[in-house]
XYZ file of C-alpha atoms in Angstrom:
258
model
C -6.392 8.745 -21.413
C -3.812 8.562 -24.361
C -4.888 6.519 -27.541
C -2.409 3.919 -26.472
C -4.052 3.549 -23.165
C -7.561 3.445 -24.694
C -6.410 0.524 -26.986
C -4.841 -1.326 -24.013
C -8.160 -0.871 -21.809
C -10.087 -2.284 -24.930
C -7.592 -5.349 -25.101
C -8.117 -5.927 -21.468
C -12.031 -5.919 -21.941
C -11.641 -8.277 -24.873
C -9.337 -10.575 -22.652
C -12.301 -10.663 -20.026
C -11.918 -7.766 -17.589
C -15.203 -6.278 -16.495
C -16.489 -3.245 -14.928
C -16.334 -3.857 -11.061
C -13.802 -6.539 -11.293
C -11.028 -6.908 -8.390
C -7.852 -8.005 -10.283
C -4.589 -9.110 -8.917
C -1.730 -8.316 -11.476
C 1.643 -9.691 -11.951
C 3.591 -8.230 -14.608
C 6.981 -7.859 -16.255
C 7.287 -5.092 -18.687
C 10.880 -5.813 -19.853
C 10.810 -5.858 -23.671
C 7.074 -5.250 -23.993
C 7.126 -1.436 -24.929
C 4.490 -0.993 -22.286
C 4.505 2.067 -20.121
C 3.764 1.458 -16.423
C 1.550 4.396 -15.820
C -0.268 3.940 -19.271
C -1.019 0.257 -18.393
C -1.954 0.993 -14.690
C -4.484 3.671 -16.106
C -5.782 1.116 -18.705
C -6.324 -1.515 -16.057
C -8.227 0.917 -13.915
C -10.282 2.027 -16.877
C -11.272 -1.638 -17.644
C -12.454 -2.255 -14.135
C -14.126 0.933 -13.810
C -15.029 3.178 -10.563
C -16.376 0.167 -8.879
C -13.347 -2.064 -9.514
C -10.020 -2.666 -7.879
C -6.454 -3.055 -9.038
C -4.075 -4.980 -6.679
C -0.324 -5.430 -7.168
C 2.397 -7.279 -5.064
C 4.708 -4.734 -3.165
C 7.008 -7.285 -1.773
C 10.296 -6.480 -0.049
C 13.312 -8.434 0.593
C 16.023 -5.995 1.595
C 14.850 -5.892 5.356
C 15.077 -9.677 6.017
C 18.066 -11.741 6.896
C 16.175 -14.977 6.360
C 15.164 -14.318 2.769
C 16.821 -15.940 -0.188
C 17.941 -12.724 -1.565
C 19.749 -11.835 1.603
C 21.507 -15.263 1.707
C 22.651 -14.643 -1.643
C 24.022 -11.177 -0.757
C 25.991 -12.213 2.228
C 27.339 -15.491 0.565
C 31.282 -15.497 0.813
C 31.211 -12.658 3.290
C 33.080 -13.324 6.669
C 30.837 -13.293 9.850
C 32.086 -9.649 10.488
C 31.249 -8.608 7.152
C 27.826 -10.352 7.348
C 27.064 -8.591 10.692
C 27.996 -5.171 9.307
C 25.845 -5.577 6.286
C 22.942 -6.716 8.545
C 23.320 -3.624 10.763
C 22.716 -1.349 7.536
C 19.618 -3.207 6.432
C 16.640 -0.611 6.115
C 13.600 -0.926 8.317
C 10.374 -1.486 6.518
C 8.068 1.600 6.285
C 4.872 0.819 4.336
C 4.606 4.559 3.431
C 8.108 4.767 1.597
C 9.869 1.528 1.291
C 9.768 0.471 -2.421
C 9.073 -2.934 -3.469
C 11.883 -4.986 -4.732
C 11.657 -7.114 -7.938
C 8.126 -6.642 -8.534
C 8.602 -4.509 -11.595
C 7.567 -0.951 -12.846
C 3.646 -1.642 -12.901
C 3.641 -2.617 -9.098
C 5.836 0.532 -8.275
C 3.329 2.724 -10.483
C 0.401 1.564 -8.457
C 2.169 1.719 -5.078
C 3.274 5.324 -5.666
C 0.121 6.552 -7.256
C -2.171 9.128 -5.477
C -4.720 7.315 -3.312
C -2.999 3.935 -3.244
C -3.338 1.739 -0.332
C -0.633 -0.623 0.897
C -0.968 -3.454 3.441
C 1.503 -3.396 6.366
C 3.215 -6.705 6.067
C 7.204 -6.093 6.133
C 7.778 -8.798 3.698
C 4.723 -9.391 1.387
C 2.715 -6.262 1.359
C 0.361 -5.641 -1.413
C -0.760 -2.231 -2.988
C -4.039 -1.315 -4.507
C -6.155 1.316 -6.204
C -9.998 1.425 -6.489
C -13.180 1.108 -4.421
C -12.207 -1.967 -2.359
C -8.697 -1.212 -1.904
C -8.742 -0.348 1.828
C -11.379 -3.216 2.665
C -9.078 -5.955 0.845
C -5.789 -4.786 2.374
C -6.985 -3.725 5.810
C -5.696 -6.961 7.564
C -2.318 -8.528 7.020
C -0.889 -10.056 10.244
C 2.872 -10.610 10.514
C 2.415 -14.532 10.799
C 0.194 -14.603 7.729
C 2.139 -13.876 4.385
C -0.707 -15.452 2.147
C -3.199 -16.927 4.592
C -7.012 -16.753 5.082
C -6.627 -13.536 7.216
C -4.305 -11.830 4.648
C -5.019 -9.847 1.606
C -4.715 -13.167 -0.411
C -7.659 -14.703 1.582
C -9.562 -11.600 1.070
C -9.081 -11.581 -2.613
C -10.246 -15.219 -2.781
C -13.395 -14.413 -0.895
C -14.005 -11.518 -3.218
C -13.916 -13.582 -6.163
C -10.855 -11.795 -7.533
C -9.363 -12.461 -11.002
C -5.496 -12.976 -11.420
C -3.876 -11.346 -14.583
C -0.287 -12.392 -15.643
C 1.212 -10.036 -18.100
C 4.381 -11.264 -19.601
C 4.943 -13.841 -16.950
C 4.040 -17.399 -16.321
C 2.355 -19.286 -13.408
C 5.852 -19.672 -11.582
C 5.083 -16.184 -10.109
C 1.423 -16.808 -9.319
C 1.519 -15.855 -5.645
C -2.240 -17.003 -5.361
C -1.058 -20.722 -5.275
C 0.655 -19.801 -1.798
C -2.905 -19.738 -0.259
C -3.129 -23.426 -1.044
C 0.018 -23.963 1.175
C -1.966 -22.741 4.248
C -5.057 -24.938 3.323
C -2.997 -28.026 3.128
C -1.154 -27.452 6.308
C 2.378 -26.855 5.115
C 5.035 -26.929 7.792
C 6.155 -23.765 9.479
C 9.429 -22.069 9.677
C 11.011 -19.046 11.344
C 11.206 -15.459 9.607
C 13.035 -12.459 10.621
C 13.032 -8.917 9.387
C 13.717 -5.309 10.635
C 10.693 -3.014 11.027
C 10.135 0.618 12.433
C 9.955 0.500 16.309
C 9.122 3.315 18.667
C 12.807 4.044 19.157
C 14.182 3.238 15.787
C 14.793 0.158 13.756
C 14.087 -3.218 15.615
C 14.209 -6.742 14.547
C 11.142 -8.994 14.811
C 10.954 -12.687 14.361
C 7.740 -14.781 13.798
C 6.586 -18.197 12.434
C 4.687 -18.862 9.527
C 4.173 -21.395 6.708
C 7.140 -22.650 4.688
C 6.668 -20.961 1.276
C 7.719 -22.985 -1.609
C 7.005 -21.697 -5.287
C 9.327 -24.172 -6.949
C 6.572 -26.228 -8.541
C 4.190 -23.359 -9.338
C 4.994 -23.711 -12.921
C 4.068 -27.108 -13.097
C 0.921 -26.477 -11.040
C -0.053 -23.702 -13.702
C 0.515 -26.005 -16.613
C -1.684 -28.585 -15.048
C -4.223 -25.919 -14.395
C -4.396 -24.927 -17.865
C -4.371 -28.584 -19.234
C -7.394 -29.443 -17.151
C -9.781 -26.987 -18.995
C -8.617 -24.547 -21.430
C -11.788 -22.585 -20.874
C -11.025 -21.969 -17.242
C -9.444 -18.666 -18.267
C -8.543 -16.479 -21.103
C -5.353 -15.877 -22.826
C -4.627 -13.236 -25.340
C -2.605 -10.554 -26.898
C -1.786 -7.404 -24.673
C 0.199 -4.939 -26.732
C 3.163 -6.855 -28.008
C 2.977 -9.526 -25.191
C 0.641 -12.277 -23.972
C -1.498 -11.925 -20.757
C -3.650 -14.707 -18.978
C -6.786 -13.893 -17.004
C -8.304 -16.346 -14.574
C -10.266 -16.993 -11.427
C -8.377 -16.885 -8.189
C -10.758 -19.250 -6.763
C -10.390 -21.828 -9.520
C -6.565 -21.515 -9.324
C -6.399 -21.892 -5.590
C -8.775 -24.909 -5.453
C -6.726 -26.498 -8.231
C -3.449 -25.981 -6.360
C -4.947 -27.426 -3.142
C -6.073 -30.632 -5.064
C -2.616 -30.731 -6.850
C -0.492 -30.219 -3.735
C -2.602 -32.602 -1.678
C -1.714 -35.310 -4.067
C 1.638 -34.574 -5.538
C 3.591 -32.798 -2.603
C 5.328 -35.096 -0.007
């Protein structure tokens, strides 16, 4: 590994990552000067041969119920919207790029030996010893539920690492929505069928990340020793326990959400 990668790996260890850790990483490398492949390799070096690196590999381009799609068709006539919908690509876990997840996520997803879960909307990608185990199950009607990779990460005692991003993107908080019995809604997306693209519709928890930043601020305020915060290259990173974060979110949502 290049000297820059060695330095990053050392900084990650100083932040609290250890050999054998399972770590879920959310990162925005814009303006940090960090190279995605170098950071990926530094993360793998920090967790070692027995560790596992997990990233979100979410997709929005194949759903007509996503907020991204609704923004895309805003102002279109019904005919134009229907024509646009007809061209939307079917999800293929082997080839479909993630959207809006950043360069690190794509670097992990496309790395040799990477594993990806099969959910057409919120798949995860992983490298490392437990990658296949953690991503093996991802039912269509469980974006982030107990039987999804997020539930598996919780049971594995994973850590969450936020690099140059805040708690607003901490998807681990979504697991709390399942635990408090959040209401359900319908979702729809296009997937690969036996005879070509086909649309599928399913019901799952209504996902709402609008208060995640507030939940994260409260999480940090309760006990500053719950996680570590420090320098990574030219940016700031936070490392904390997924179990602590989800348990906090359950308590917060139970009290604060309508």
